Structure formats: structure tokens, C-alpha cells
Amino acid sequence: MASLTKSIRNSFTESTTQRRTTLLGLLFVSPWLIGFLVFTLYPLLSSMYYSLTRYDLIRPPVFIGLDNYIELFTDDPSFETVMRNTLFYVGLSAPLGVITAFLMANLLNSKVVGRSWFRAIFFFPSIIPAIVTAAVWQFLLNIQFGAINGYLQQIGAQTIPFLSNPSWTKPSLIMIHVWAQGGAVVVFLAALQDVPRSLYEAATVDGANAWQRFKSITVPMCTPAILLNLVTSFIAGFQNFTLPNQLFPDGGPSLSAEMYTTYLYRNAFTYLRMGKASALAWLLFLIIIFFTVLFFRTSRNWVHYGGD
Amino acid sequence: MAVTHLDNARMAGVSRTSIKVPWVSFIKYALLLLLAFMFVLPLLWMVSSALKIDDQVYRVPPIWFPVPAHPENFYNAWNRYNFSLFAFNSVVRYAIPSTILVTLSSAIVAYGFSRLHWVGRNLLFGLCLATIMIPAQVTLVPLFITFKQLGWLNSYQPLVIPGMFGSPWFIFLLRQFFMTIPQELSDAARIDGASELGILTRVIMPLSVPSLIAVALFQFLATWNDYLGPLVYINNQQLFPLALGIGLLRRALSETGTTGLVYPYLMAVSALVTVPILFLYFFAQRRFIEGITTTGMKG
């Protein structure tokens, strides 16, 4: 069959076939290509232009050079707070989420009775609407009658101001993130399934105990999945919008829960400062590229791909 | 089937090594149950609070099983605002058109990136993957301005139309699957005179139903859960999707304070919006898991 088609192909001249298949290929990917030009490249470039202007949607944009960027770094104390908040949130939530997901996957990666039920329970919070998550946790963490503080009151302990004290707002957001991390558990479970059993058997024969097997086989063999989950959590962390927007509509006490994208949204759609919002958007883009490159660069030192 | 046997064999291998020490598996189950308990608790709180009246909400210690329960909250909360309309908007105006468009267009593009061999294919596919890194917020402002100029505000066009052009994650997922289909099947169809579009719709897509379902599921979820998109583009309450409807209930929370069954109503609607996802998950569990493990995309 294959040889027959090959002879049919050869009946065309090489260049005609090539041109034909290239056109055909481009035709098939053209939806994406057009979408890329219209909904990604053009907005990306015009966002760059708007970031150099003052624009309130009503009057035409006024070119002001780098003033938006200069303002962000020299004349906007909120931006510094927002940057600190976001880095604190991302820097803790991504590793914590990945570590807990990895441990949960390891607990599940053996003959556990009710394995698929546990997996469902861990995974489910990650697919419910963020607005529902926000509503439930706002109630759960309420200082007077939330479930946690209700019990603390009963035993006469101090209640925890999860949502009203500046030093608790970000840890609360991180806690919710860890709860909604089930997708990573599924990725890790798949990675764990791919670790060759022979490695464990050989190590056991050599007298390695469970901890040594975990440390020297499981963890190194799962580093590609760890990298993947870390990078995606990092990117998602910078984009976290619904939870802070819902739990802290005004940025939280002392602006302690204002995150990058809530600040961007506020500038664009509350203050109608489209220029400044575009500058924020471009900086976010650069920050995400920076961290992604950083991860992949440093990953050479700690990620093991199969075969070595 | 072969995979299942392999998995079973692997698990049996694991159990042989770990059951040797009973207390290890005791600790494992204790940890798993504790974690599962902590993960279920917020959802249990949601359902239990939905069944309370104000008096039961503010009780210390908290009540988990309110007696008497007030299931009428579900009905009253749903009709506090026109949630039937919001559900209609979410499904008919947003989720269904968006899911159909994104699944079809992604399949077409994935075909071009996997079943046809042409110059520049890998380069463009690399570019396609790279765009995954671009946060939606970066293009939000200029797209908003464009859609405003087009007069598309207060409609679902800004949310649905971009779906006609595929989504990089789904293109990637489908491409991975299309690559595994033997080339001979396409060659045979070509000899029979099938066009490339015919091969896609009559050979490749019927063989890829599981991945297509996975893509459709993910998109349905994404639109059902979407909050930022409608928040930016839709102001008219007649057009609100469920997520913005819940936002209305939350606003009542900050306006009227914590009386008037605000919390129970909020929890009741939250639970009602969550139930379809629960069904979706249990009926299509394998599709979810396969989709996530192929792409590394997390829900």
C-alpha cells in the first residue's frame, strides 16, 4: 500500500508536490494562523503602542513616550506593593502546590482501596468555578461564623482574621490555591506510572529502603513533571484573578491582597487608564518570559530526562 | 486493554513490596483519609450552609447538619435573580457555540500540524505552542478596545468568535493524538479519492472521538467557569452568565450585610452551579484524566 502511494507521489514532479502540500498545510492551519495574527500578534503590538499613550477610551490616545513605565517604577507606591504581593503569592503557592500534589500522587500511586475516589476528591476542587471557590472560602474563613473560627470561638481561643488582617490575606489565598491543585496530582500520577518498576526492584535488591528509593528514583524520574507543574503554576499564579477579585474587591486591607492582574484590571476598567494598563500587561508578559526561560535554563541542572 | 493489564501488573508489584510493613499502609490510609476529609470539607460546608436559615448560620459551634434543613433555599435562591436565564445564557449563548467552534477549528488545525508534511510546519507549530505562554491579560486591553469599536460589547461575540480560530492547548492535544493514527489509513483513503478534509472528517475524527470529547469537555468547563471574560464584556443583566449571576448575589452580601439569607442563598446557587460539573466529571472521568496527562494542562 505504502509503495503504491509512493509511486503515485513520484508521478508528480518534486516541486509541484511540495508546493501543493505546503499550500494544503497552510490552508489547514490557517484558522490558527489568522487567529494568531488578529487575536494575538495585533493586540500584542497595539498593546505596546497603547502602553506609550494616555488613553481613557473617550478621548483619542495621546502619545506620552515611556511615561507610563516611568510612573510605575518611580511614582506609584501601589505598584511596588502589588509586585511584592504577587511575588510572595506566586513564590509560595507554586512550590507549595507542587509539593503537596506530588506527595498526594505518591500516596495514591500504589494499590490503594478506593484509589479513583481519592483521585476524584483531590481533583474535583480544581474544576469547580473559581467564583464558587471564592464564595465558599469567604464563608469558611469568616472571622465570626466561618467553620474554622466558629470552633476557635467555642474553645475560647483567639479567632484568626484570615481575610481582614494584612498578614493573613495572602496565606489565605495560598491555602485556597493548594486546595484547588488537583490537576497537578493527575499529571504526577501519570509520571509515577511511567517510572520503570525494574529500577525499584534493583534498588530493593541492593538494600535501599523506601525513603532511599523515593529520594533516588521517584524524585529524579519525576523531575520533568515537576518542572512542567512548576512552570504552569507559576504562569497561572501571575494570572490569578477571580479569587483575589472576589475575596478582596478593594485590594484587601492595606492593599495586601491586590495582585498583578487585579491591579491591571482596576487600572483598565475602573480608572479607565488603558495606557497604564497596557504597560502593566507588557511588563507581565516580560516577567512571565523571564521566569519561564529561567526555569528551563536552570532545569538542566536538576531535571532528568529518561535515558540518562 | 493491554495498558490495563500492564497497570494491574505494576500495581501488584507495588503491593508486594509495600504490604510487607503493615504500619506503612496504615499511615498511608490515615494520611489519605485526612487529606480527603480536608478536601471535602469546604464542599460539605457549601451544601450544609445552603440548607440553613440565618439563625443556623451564626451558631457557635458551627452546625454541619442543620435540623430542620431548609431545602426551599435552593428554589428561592435560584429565583432571587433570574438564574434560569443566566443558565440559558451560560449554556446556549456561550458554552455550546464556543465548544463546537473551538473543537472543530482545533481539529482542522491539528490535522495540518500532524497529518500533512510541509515546509515550515514545525516552525509554525513551535510558534503555536509558544503562544500558550502569552497571558490573556496581555491582550485584554487592545482586544477590549477593538471589540468596543466593532460594537460587540454586551454580546457573546468577543467570547465566542475567537474560538473559531482554535486554541493552542487543544491543537497540541489533538495533534498528539492524530500523530498516533497510522499513516496507511490516510494513504488508503487518498487512493480512494478522498480529499484531505474528507480524510479528516471521515477517517481521523471518528478515530479520535475520545480526544475530541476531552477537548469539548475542557472548553465547556472553561466557559461554564469563566468569570473574567463576561465581567469585561457583558454589563447587561439580561445577558449575564451564571458566574456573573453569582456575582450579583455576592453584591447583595456587601449591601444588605449578612442578614436575609444572603449566605445560604449564595451557597445554594454555588452548589447548583457545581452539580453539573460533578456529573460531567463522573461520566467522563477517563477523558479528563487522559486529556490532562497528554497536555499537562491542569483543568
Coordinates of C-alpha atoms in Angstrom, one line a residue:
Chain A
M1 CA 0.0 0.0 0.0
A2 CA 2.7 2.5 1.0
S3 CA 4.8 1.7 -2.0
L4 CA 1.8 2.2 -4.3
T5 CA 1.2 5.7 -2.9
K6 CA 4.9 6.5 -3.1
S7 CA 4.8 5.7 -6.8
I8 CA 1.7 7.9 -7.2
R9 CA 3.5 10.7 -5.4
N10 CA 6.6 10.3 -7.6
S11 CA 4.5 10.8 -10.6
F12 CA 4.2 14.4 -9.6
T13 CA 7.3 16.4 -10.0
E14 CA 9.0 17.0 -6.7
S15 CA 8.5 20.8 -6.6
T16 CA 4.8 20.7 -7.6
T17 CA 4.0 18.2 -4.9
Q18 CA 5.9 20.3 -2.3
R19 CA 4.2 23.4 -3.3
R20 CA 0.8 21.7 -3.2
T21 CA 1.3 20.1 0.2
T22 CA 2.7 23.4 1.7
L23 CA -0.4 25.2 0.4
L24 CA -2.6 22.5 1.8
G25 CA -0.8 22.5 5.1
L26 CA -1.1 26.3 5.4
L27 CA -4.8 26.1 4.4
F28 CA -5.4 23.7 7.3
V29 CA -3.6 25.7 9.9
S30 CA -4.9 29.0 8.5
P31 CA -7.6 29.3 11.2
W32 CA -4.9 29.3 13.9
L33 CA -2.6 31.5 11.7
I34 CA -5.4 34.1 11.2
G35 CA -6.4 33.9 14.9
F36 CA -2.7 34.4 15.8
L37 CA -2.4 37.5 13.7
V38 CA -5.7 39.0 14.7
F39 CA -6.1 37.9 18.3
T40 CA -2.5 37.6 19.5
L41 CA 0.1 39.4 17.4
Y42 CA -2.0 42.5 16.6
P43 CA -3.2 43.0 20.2
L44 CA 0.4 42.4 21.4
L45 CA 1.7 45.1 19.2
S46 CA -1.1 47.5 19.7
S47 CA -0.8 46.9 23.5
M48 CA 2.8 48.0 23.1
Y49 CA 1.6 51.2 21.3
Y50 CA -1.2 51.9 23.9
S51 CA 1.4 51.5 26.7
L52 CA 3.1 54.6 25.3
T53 CA 0.0 56.6 25.4
R54 CA -2.5 58.2 27.7
Y55 CA -5.9 56.8 26.8
D56 CA -9.3 56.8 28.6
L57 CA -11.5 55.3 25.8
I58 CA -13.3 58.6 25.4
R59 CA -10.7 61.0 24.1
P60 CA -8.2 59.7 21.4
P61 CA -4.9 58.3 22.8
V62 CA -2.1 60.8 23.4
F63 CA 1.5 59.7 22.9
I64 CA 3.5 60.2 26.1
G65 CA 6.5 58.0 25.5
L66 CA 7.7 55.9 28.4
D67 CA 5.8 57.9 31.0
N68 CA 3.5 55.0 32.0
Y69 CA 6.5 52.8 32.7
I70 CA 8.4 55.6 34.5
E71 CA 5.3 56.2 36.6
L72 CA 5.1 52.6 37.6
F73 CA 8.6 52.4 38.8
T74 CA 9.1 55.9 40.3
D75 CA 5.8 57.4 41.1
D76 CA 3.4 54.5 42.0
P77 CA 3.7 53.1 45.5
S78 CA 0.8 50.8 44.8
F79 CA 2.8 49.1 42.1
E80 CA 5.6 48.2 44.4
T81 CA 3.1 46.7 46.9
V82 CA 1.4 44.8 44.1
M83 CA 4.7 43.4 42.8
R84 CA 5.6 42.3 46.3
N85 CA 2.2 40.7 46.9
T86 CA 2.3 38.9 43.6
L87 CA 5.9 37.6 44.0
F88 CA 5.0 36.5 47.6
Y89 CA 1.9 34.7 46.4
V90 CA 3.5 33.1 43.3
G91 CA 6.8 32.3 45.1
L92 CA 5.0 30.3 47.8
S93 CA 1.8 29.0 46.2
A94 CA 3.6 27.4 43.2
P95 CA 6.1 25.3 45.2
L96 CA 3.7 24.5 48.0
G97 CA 1.0 23.4 45.5
V98 CA 3.5 21.3 43.6
I99 CA 4.9 19.7 46.7
T100 CA 1.5 18.8 48.1
A101 CA 0.3 17.5 44.8
F102 CA 3.4 15.4 44.4
L103 CA 3.0 13.9 47.9
M104 CA -0.7 13.2 47.3
A105 CA 0.2 11.5 44.0
N106 CA 2.7 9.3 45.7
L107 CA 0.2 8.3 48.3
L108 CA -2.2 7.3 45.5
N109 CA 0.4 5.6 43.3
S110 CA 0.0 2.1 44.8
K111 CA -2.7 -0.3 45.3
V112 CA -4.9 1.9 47.4
V113 CA -8.5 0.8 48.0
G114 CA -10.8 3.5 46.6
R115 CA -7.9 5.0 44.6
S116 CA -10.2 6.6 41.9
W117 CA -12.4 8.0 44.7
F118 CA -9.5 9.7 46.4
R119 CA -8.3 11.0 43.0
A120 CA -11.7 12.3 42.3
I121 CA -11.8 14.1 45.7
F122 CA -8.4 15.7 45.2
F123 CA -9.1 16.6 41.6
F124 CA -12.6 18.0 41.9
P125 CA -11.9 21.3 43.6
S126 CA -9.7 22.2 40.6
I127 CA -12.6 22.2 38.1
I128 CA -15.3 24.0 40.0
P129 CA -15.8 27.6 39.1
A130 CA -13.4 30.0 40.8
I131 CA -16.3 32.2 41.7
V132 CA -17.8 29.3 43.7
T133 CA -14.5 28.6 45.3
A134 CA -14.3 32.2 46.4
A135 CA -17.8 32.2 47.8
V136 CA -17.3 29.0 49.8
W137 CA -13.9 30.0 51.2
Q138 CA -15.1 33.5 52.1
F139 CA -17.7 31.9 54.2
L140 CA -15.5 29.2 55.6
L141 CA -12.8 31.7 56.7
N142 CA -15.2 34.3 58.0
I143 CA -14.0 35.7 61.3
Q144 CA -17.2 35.4 63.2
F145 CA -19.2 32.4 61.9
G146 CA -16.9 30.7 59.5
A147 CA -16.4 27.0 60.2
I148 CA -12.8 27.4 61.4
N149 CA -13.3 30.4 63.6
G150 CA -16.6 29.0 64.9
Y151 CA -14.7 26.2 66.6
L152 CA -11.9 28.5 67.8
Q153 CA -14.6 30.7 69.5
Q154 CA -16.2 27.7 71.1
I155 CA -13.0 26.7 72.8
G156 CA -12.3 30.3 73.7
A157 CA -9.3 30.7 71.5
Q158 CA -8.4 33.8 69.5
T159 CA -10.1 33.9 66.2
I160 CA -7.9 34.1 63.0
P161 CA -8.6 37.2 60.8
F162 CA -8.0 35.2 57.6
L163 CA -9.5 37.9 55.3
S164 CA -9.2 41.1 57.4
N165 CA -5.6 41.1 58.6
P166 CA -3.0 42.2 56.0
S167 CA -0.6 39.4 57.1
W168 CA -3.2 36.7 56.7
T169 CA -4.7 37.6 53.4
K170 CA -2.0 36.2 51.2
P171 CA -1.6 33.0 53.2
S172 CA -5.3 32.5 52.9
L173 CA -5.1 32.8 49.1
I174 CA -2.2 30.4 49.1
M175 CA -4.2 27.9 51.2
I176 CA -7.1 28.1 48.7
H177 CA -4.6 27.5 45.8
V178 CA -3.3 24.4 47.4
W179 CA -6.9 23.1 47.8
A180 CA -7.6 23.7 44.1
Q181 CA -4.4 21.9 42.8
G182 CA -5.9 18.6 41.7
G183 CA -4.8 18.8 38.1
A184 CA -1.2 18.6 39.2
V185 CA -2.0 15.4 41.1
V186 CA -3.2 13.8 37.9
V187 CA -0.1 14.9 36.0
F188 CA 2.1 13.4 38.7
L189 CA 0.2 10.2 38.9
A190 CA 0.8 9.7 35.2
A191 CA 4.5 10.4 35.6
L192 CA 4.7 8.0 38.5
Q193 CA 3.2 5.3 36.4
D194 CA 6.0 5.7 33.9
V195 CA 8.8 5.0 36.3
P196 CA 10.1 1.6 35.4
R197 CA 9.4 -1.0 38.1
S198 CA 12.8 -2.6 37.4
L199 CA 14.5 0.4 39.0
Y200 CA 12.7 -0.1 42.3
E201 CA 13.3 -3.9 42.2
A202 CA 17.1 -3.4 41.5
A203 CA 17.3 -0.8 44.4
T204 CA 15.4 -3.1 46.7
V205 CA 17.8 -6.0 45.9
D206 CA 20.7 -3.6 46.7
G207 CA 19.1 -3.0 50.1
A208 CA 17.7 0.5 49.6
N209 CA 14.9 1.4 51.9
A210 CA 11.6 3.1 51.0
W211 CA 13.0 6.6 51.7
Q212 CA 16.1 6.0 49.7
R213 CA 14.1 4.6 46.8
F214 CA 11.8 7.7 46.9
K215 CA 14.7 10.1 47.1
S216 CA 17.0 8.5 44.4
I217 CA 14.4 7.0 42.0
T218 CA 11.0 8.5 42.3
V219 CA 12.0 12.2 42.7
P220 CA 14.6 12.2 39.9
M221 CA 12.4 10.3 37.5
C222 CA 9.6 12.8 38.1
T223 CA 11.6 15.9 37.6
P224 CA 10.2 16.6 34.1
A225 CA 6.7 16.5 35.5
I226 CA 7.8 18.7 38.5
L227 CA 9.3 21.2 36.1
L228 CA 6.1 21.2 34.0
N229 CA 3.8 21.7 37.0
L230 CA 6.1 24.4 38.5
V231 CA 6.2 26.4 35.2
T232 CA 2.4 26.2 34.7
S233 CA 1.7 27.0 38.3
F234 CA 4.0 30.0 38.1
I235 CA 2.3 31.3 35.0
A236 CA -1.1 30.7 36.4
G237 CA -0.1 32.3 39.7
F238 CA 0.7 35.5 38.0
Q239 CA -2.6 35.5 36.2
N240 CA -4.7 34.6 39.3
F241 CA -7.6 37.0 39.1
T242 CA -11.0 35.7 40.2
L243 CA -10.1 34.7 43.7
P244 CA -8.4 38.0 44.8
N245 CA -11.0 40.0 42.8
Q246 CA -13.9 38.2 44.7
L247 CA -12.4 37.9 48.1
F248 CA -10.8 41.3 48.2
P249 CA -12.7 43.6 45.8
D250 CA -10.8 46.7 47.0
G251 CA -7.4 45.0 47.2
G252 CA -7.8 43.8 50.7
P253 CA -6.7 45.5 54.0
S254 CA -3.7 47.9 53.3
L255 CA -3.8 46.6 49.7
S256 CA -2.3 43.4 51.0
A257 CA -4.2 41.2 48.5
E258 CA -4.0 43.3 45.4
M259 CA -2.4 41.0 42.8
Y260 CA -0.9 41.9 39.4
T261 CA -3.9 41.1 37.3
T262 CA -6.5 42.7 39.7
Y263 CA -4.4 45.8 39.6
L264 CA -4.2 45.7 35.8
Y265 CA -8.0 45.2 35.7
R266 CA -8.6 48.1 38.1
N267 CA -6.4 50.4 36.1
A268 CA -8.1 49.5 32.8
F269 CA -11.7 49.2 33.7
T270 CA -12.2 51.2 37.0
Y271 CA -9.8 54.1 36.4
L272 CA -10.0 53.8 32.5
R273 CA -6.3 54.1 32.3
M274 CA -5.8 52.0 29.2
G275 CA -2.3 53.2 28.6
K276 CA -1.0 52.3 32.1
A277 CA -2.9 49.0 32.0
S278 CA -1.2 48.2 28.7
A279 CA 2.2 49.0 30.2
L280 CA 1.3 46.6 33.1
A281 CA 0.3 44.0 30.5
W282 CA 3.6 44.2 28.7
L283 CA 5.6 44.0 31.9
L284 CA 3.6 40.9 32.9
F285 CA 4.5 39.4 29.5
L286 CA 8.2 40.1 30.1
I287 CA 8.1 38.8 33.6
I288 CA 6.5 35.5 32.5
I289 CA 9.0 35.1 29.7
F290 CA 11.8 35.8 32.2
F291 CA 10.6 33.2 34.7
T292 CA 9.9 30.6 32.0
V293 CA 13.4 31.0 30.5
L294 CA 14.9 31.0 34.0
F295 CA 13.1 27.7 34.8
F296 CA 14.2 26.0 31.6
R297 CA 17.8 27.2 31.9
T298 CA 18.2 26.1 35.5
S299 CA 16.3 22.9 34.8
R300 CA 19.3 21.5 33.0
N301 CA 20.9 21.1 36.4
W302 CA 18.0 19.3 38.1
V303 CA 15.7 17.8 35.5
H304 CA 16.5 14.2 34.4
Y305 CA 15.1 13.1 31.1
G306 CA 14.7 9.4 30.6
G307 CA 17.7 7.5 29.2
D308 CA 20.5 9.2 31.3
Chain B
M1 CA -6.7 -3.2 27.2
A2 CA -3.1 -4.1 27.1
V3 CA -2.4 -1.0 29.1
T4 CA -4.8 -2.0 31.8
H5 CA -3.1 -5.4 32.2
L6 CA 0.2 -3.7 32.4
D7 CA -1.1 -1.3 35.1
N8 CA -2.5 -4.1 37.1
A9 CA 0.7 -5.9 37.0
R10 CA 2.6 -2.8 38.1
M11 CA 0.2 -2.3 41.0
A12 CA 0.5 -5.9 42.0
G13 CA 4.3 -5.4 42.0
V14 CA 3.9 -2.3 44.3
S15 CA 1.6 -4.0 46.7
R16 CA 4.1 -6.9 47.1
T17 CA 6.7 -4.5 48.3
S18 CA 4.6 -2.2 50.4
I19 CA 2.3 -4.6 52.2
K20 CA 5.4 -6.2 53.9
V21 CA 5.2 -3.4 56.5
P22 CA 1.5 -3.1 57.7
W23 CA 2.0 0.2 59.6
V24 CA 3.3 1.9 56.5
S25 CA 0.0 1.2 54.8
F26 CA -1.8 2.2 57.9
I27 CA -0.1 5.6 57.9
K28 CA -0.8 5.9 54.2
Y29 CA -4.5 5.4 54.6
A30 CA -4.6 7.7 57.6
L31 CA -3.0 10.4 55.6
L32 CA -5.2 9.8 52.6
L33 CA -8.3 9.9 54.6
L34 CA -7.2 13.0 56.5
L35 CA -6.4 14.8 53.2
A36 CA -9.6 13.6 51.6
F37 CA -11.5 14.9 54.6
M38 CA -9.9 18.3 54.4
F39 CA -10.6 18.5 50.6
V40 CA -14.2 17.5 51.0
L41 CA -14.9 19.8 54.0
P42 CA -15.3 23.1 52.0
L43 CA -17.8 21.4 49.7
L44 CA -19.7 19.9 52.6
W45 CA -19.8 23.4 54.2
M46 CA -21.2 24.7 51.0
V47 CA -24.1 22.2 50.9
S48 CA -24.8 22.3 54.6
S49 CA -24.9 26.1 54.6
A50 CA -27.2 26.1 51.7
L51 CA -29.7 24.3 53.9
K52 CA -29.6 26.8 56.8
I53 CA -31.6 29.8 57.8
D54 CA -29.8 32.9 59.2
D55 CA -30.2 31.7 62.8
Q56 CA -28.4 28.5 62.0
V57 CA -25.7 30.3 60.1
Y58 CA -24.5 32.3 63.0
R59 CA -24.4 29.5 65.6
V60 CA -21.3 28.7 67.5
P61 CA -20.1 26.0 67.3
P62 CA -20.9 25.7 63.6
I63 CA -23.7 23.3 62.5
W64 CA -22.8 20.8 59.8
F65 CA -26.2 19.1 59.6
P66 CA -28.9 21.7 60.1
V67 CA -32.1 20.5 61.7
P68 CA -34.6 21.4 60.4
A69 CA -33.0 21.6 57.0
H70 CA -34.3 24.2 54.5
P71 CA -34.1 22.8 51.0
E72 CA -36.5 25.5 49.9
N73 CA -33.4 27.8 49.9
F74 CA -32.4 26.2 46.6
Y75 CA -35.6 27.2 44.9
N76 CA -35.8 30.6 46.5
A77 CA -32.1 31.4 45.8
W78 CA -32.4 30.3 42.2
N79 CA -35.3 32.7 41.8
R80 CA -33.8 35.5 43.8
Y81 CA -32.4 36.6 40.4
N82 CA -33.4 35.1 37.1
F83 CA -30.8 32.2 37.3
S84 CA -32.7 30.2 34.7
L85 CA -32.0 33.0 32.3
F86 CA -28.3 33.1 33.4
A87 CA -28.1 29.3 32.9
F88 CA -29.6 29.7 29.5
N89 CA -27.0 32.4 28.7
S90 CA -24.1 30.3 30.0
V91 CA -25.1 27.2 28.1
V92 CA -26.8 28.3 24.9
R93 CA -25.1 31.7 24.2
Y94 CA -21.7 30.8 25.5
A95 CA -20.7 27.3 26.3
I96 CA -22.3 25.4 23.4
P97 CA -21.3 27.6 20.5
S98 CA -17.8 28.2 21.9
T99 CA -17.3 24.5 22.5
I100 CA -18.4 23.5 19.0
L101 CA -16.3 26.1 17.3
V102 CA -13.1 25.6 19.3
T103 CA -13.3 21.8 18.9
L104 CA -13.8 21.8 15.2
S105 CA -11.3 24.5 14.4
S106 CA -8.7 23.0 16.7
A107 CA -9.2 19.6 14.9
I108 CA -8.7 21.2 11.5
V109 CA -5.5 23.0 12.6
A110 CA -4.2 19.9 14.4
Y111 CA -4.7 18.0 11.2
G112 CA -2.5 20.4 9.3
F113 CA 0.1 20.1 12.0
S114 CA 0.1 16.4 12.2
R115 CA -1.2 14.5 9.1
L116 CA 0.3 16.7 6.4
H117 CA 4.0 17.1 5.7
W118 CA 5.0 20.5 4.5
V119 CA 7.8 23.0 4.7
G120 CA 7.7 25.3 7.8
R121 CA 5.2 23.0 9.7
N122 CA 7.4 22.5 12.7
L123 CA 8.4 26.2 12.8
L124 CA 4.7 27.3 12.9
F125 CA 3.8 24.6 15.4
G126 CA 6.6 25.9 17.6
L127 CA 5.1 29.3 17.3
C128 CA 1.7 28.0 18.1
L129 CA 3.0 26.3 21.3
A130 CA 4.9 29.5 22.3
T131 CA 1.7 31.5 22.3
I132 CA 0.4 29.4 25.2
M133 CA 2.8 31.4 27.3
I134 CA 1.1 34.7 26.5
P135 CA -1.2 35.6 29.3
A136 CA -4.8 36.5 28.3
Q137 CA -4.4 39.7 30.3
V138 CA -1.7 41.0 27.9
T139 CA -4.1 41.1 25.0
L140 CA -7.1 42.0 27.1
V141 CA -7.0 45.8 26.8
P142 CA -6.4 46.1 23.0
L143 CA -9.0 43.4 22.3
F144 CA -11.5 45.2 24.5
I145 CA -10.8 48.4 22.5
T146 CA -11.2 46.6 19.2
F147 CA -14.4 44.8 20.3
K148 CA -15.7 48.1 21.6
Q149 CA -15.1 49.7 18.2
L150 CA -16.8 46.8 16.5
G151 CA -19.8 47.4 18.7
W152 CA -19.5 43.9 20.2
L153 CA -19.8 44.9 23.8
N154 CA -22.7 43.4 25.7
S155 CA -22.8 40.4 23.4
Y156 CA -21.1 37.0 23.5
Q157 CA -19.2 37.6 20.2
P158 CA -16.0 38.7 21.9
L159 CA -16.1 35.5 23.9
V160 CA -17.2 33.1 21.2
I161 CA -15.8 34.3 17.9
P162 CA -12.1 33.9 18.9
G163 CA -12.9 30.2 19.4
M164 CA -13.3 29.9 15.6
F165 CA -9.5 30.1 15.3
G166 CA -8.6 27.2 17.5
S167 CA -6.8 27.1 20.9
P168 CA -3.1 26.2 21.1
W169 CA -3.6 23.8 24.1
F170 CA -6.3 21.9 22.2
I171 CA -4.4 21.9 18.9
F172 CA -1.5 20.4 20.8
L173 CA -3.7 17.8 22.5
L174 CA -5.4 16.7 19.2
R175 CA -2.1 16.8 17.3
Q176 CA -0.5 14.4 19.8
F177 CA -3.4 12.0 19.2
F178 CA -3.6 12.4 15.4
M179 CA 0.1 11.5 15.2
T180 CA -0.6 8.1 16.6
I181 CA -3.0 7.1 13.8
P182 CA -1.2 5.0 11.2
Q183 CA -0.4 6.9 8.0
E184 CA -1.6 4.0 5.9
L185 CA -5.2 4.8 6.7
S186 CA -4.9 8.2 5.2
D187 CA -3.0 6.8 2.2
A188 CA -5.7 4.3 1.6
A189 CA -8.4 7.0 1.7
R190 CA -6.4 9.2 -0.7
I191 CA -6.2 6.4 -3.2
D192 CA -10.0 6.1 -2.9
G193 CA -10.1 9.7 -4.0
A194 CA -10.9 11.3 -0.6
S195 CA -10.0 14.9 -0.2
E196 CA -7.9 15.9 2.9
L197 CA -11.0 17.4 4.5
G198 CA -12.8 14.1 3.8
I199 CA -10.0 12.2 5.4
L200 CA -10.2 14.4 8.5
T201 CA -13.9 14.1 8.9
R202 CA -14.4 10.5 7.8
V203 CA -11.2 8.8 9.0
I204 CA -9.3 10.8 11.6
M205 CA -12.1 12.4 13.6
P206 CA -14.1 9.1 14.0
L207 CA -10.9 7.5 15.3
S208 CA -10.2 10.4 17.7
V209 CA -13.6 10.6 19.5
P210 CA -12.0 10.3 22.9
S211 CA -9.6 13.2 22.4
L212 CA -12.3 15.3 20.8
I213 CA -14.6 14.7 23.8
A214 CA -11.7 15.7 26.1
V215 CA -11.3 18.9 24.2
A216 CA -15.0 19.6 24.2
L217 CA -15.2 18.9 28.0
F218 CA -12.3 21.2 28.8
Q219 CA -13.8 24.0 26.7
F220 CA -17.2 23.5 28.2
L221 CA -15.7 23.7 31.7
A222 CA -13.7 26.8 30.8
T223 CA -16.7 28.6 29.5
W224 CA -19.0 27.5 32.3
N225 CA -16.4 28.7 34.8
D226 CA -15.3 31.8 33.0
Y227 CA -15.7 34.9 35.1
L228 CA -13.1 37.5 33.7
G229 CA -14.4 37.3 30.1
P230 CA -18.1 38.0 30.8
L231 CA -17.0 40.6 33.5
V232 CA -15.2 42.6 30.9
Y233 CA -17.6 42.3 28.0
I234 CA -21.1 41.9 29.5
N235 CA -22.9 44.6 31.5
N236 CA -26.5 43.9 30.6
Q237 CA -28.0 41.8 33.3
Q238 CA -30.3 40.1 30.7
L239 CA -27.1 38.6 29.2
F240 CA -25.4 37.6 32.4
P241 CA -23.9 34.1 32.6
L242 CA -24.1 32.1 35.9
A243 CA -20.7 33.3 37.1
L244 CA -21.9 37.0 36.9
G245 CA -25.2 35.9 38.5
I246 CA -23.3 34.6 41.5
G247 CA -21.5 38.0 41.5
L248 CA -25.0 39.7 41.9
L249 CA -25.7 37.5 44.9
R250 CA -22.3 38.4 46.4
R251 CA -23.0 42.1 45.9
A252 CA -26.2 41.6 48.0
L253 CA -23.8 40.4 50.7
S254 CA -21.9 43.6 50.8
E255 CA -25.0 45.8 50.5
T256 CA -27.5 44.2 52.9
G257 CA -24.9 42.7 55.3
T258 CA -25.3 39.2 56.5
T259 CA -29.0 39.0 57.0
G260 CA -31.8 38.0 54.7
L261 CA -30.4 34.5 53.9
V262 CA -27.5 36.0 51.9
Y263 CA -25.0 33.3 52.7
P264 CA -27.4 30.4 52.4
Y265 CA -28.6 31.7 49.0
L266 CA -25.0 32.2 47.8
M267 CA -24.1 28.7 48.9
A268 CA -27.3 27.2 47.4
V269 CA -26.6 28.7 43.9
S270 CA -22.9 27.8 44.2
A271 CA -23.9 24.2 44.9
L272 CA -26.4 24.2 42.0
V273 CA -23.7 25.6 39.6
T274 CA -21.3 22.9 40.8
V275 CA -23.6 19.9 40.4
P276 CA -23.4 19.8 36.5
I277 CA -19.6 19.7 36.8
L278 CA -19.8 16.8 39.3
F279 CA -21.9 14.9 36.8
L280 CA -19.6 15.8 33.9
Y281 CA -16.6 14.5 35.9
F282 CA -18.1 11.2 36.9
F283 CA -19.5 10.4 33.5
A284 CA -16.3 11.4 31.7
Q285 CA -13.6 10.8 34.3
R286 CA -11.3 8.9 31.9
R287 CA -11.5 11.7 29.2
F288 CA -10.5 14.3 31.8
I289 CA -7.6 12.2 33.1
E290 CA -6.3 11.4 29.6
G291 CA -6.6 15.0 28.5
I292 CA -4.6 16.3 31.4
T293 CA -1.9 13.7 31.2
T294 CA -1.4 14.3 27.4
T295 CA -1.0 18.1 27.8
G296 CA -0.1 18.7 31.4
M297 CA -2.9 21.2 31.3
K298 CA -4.4 21.4 34.7
G299 CA -8.2 21.8 34.5

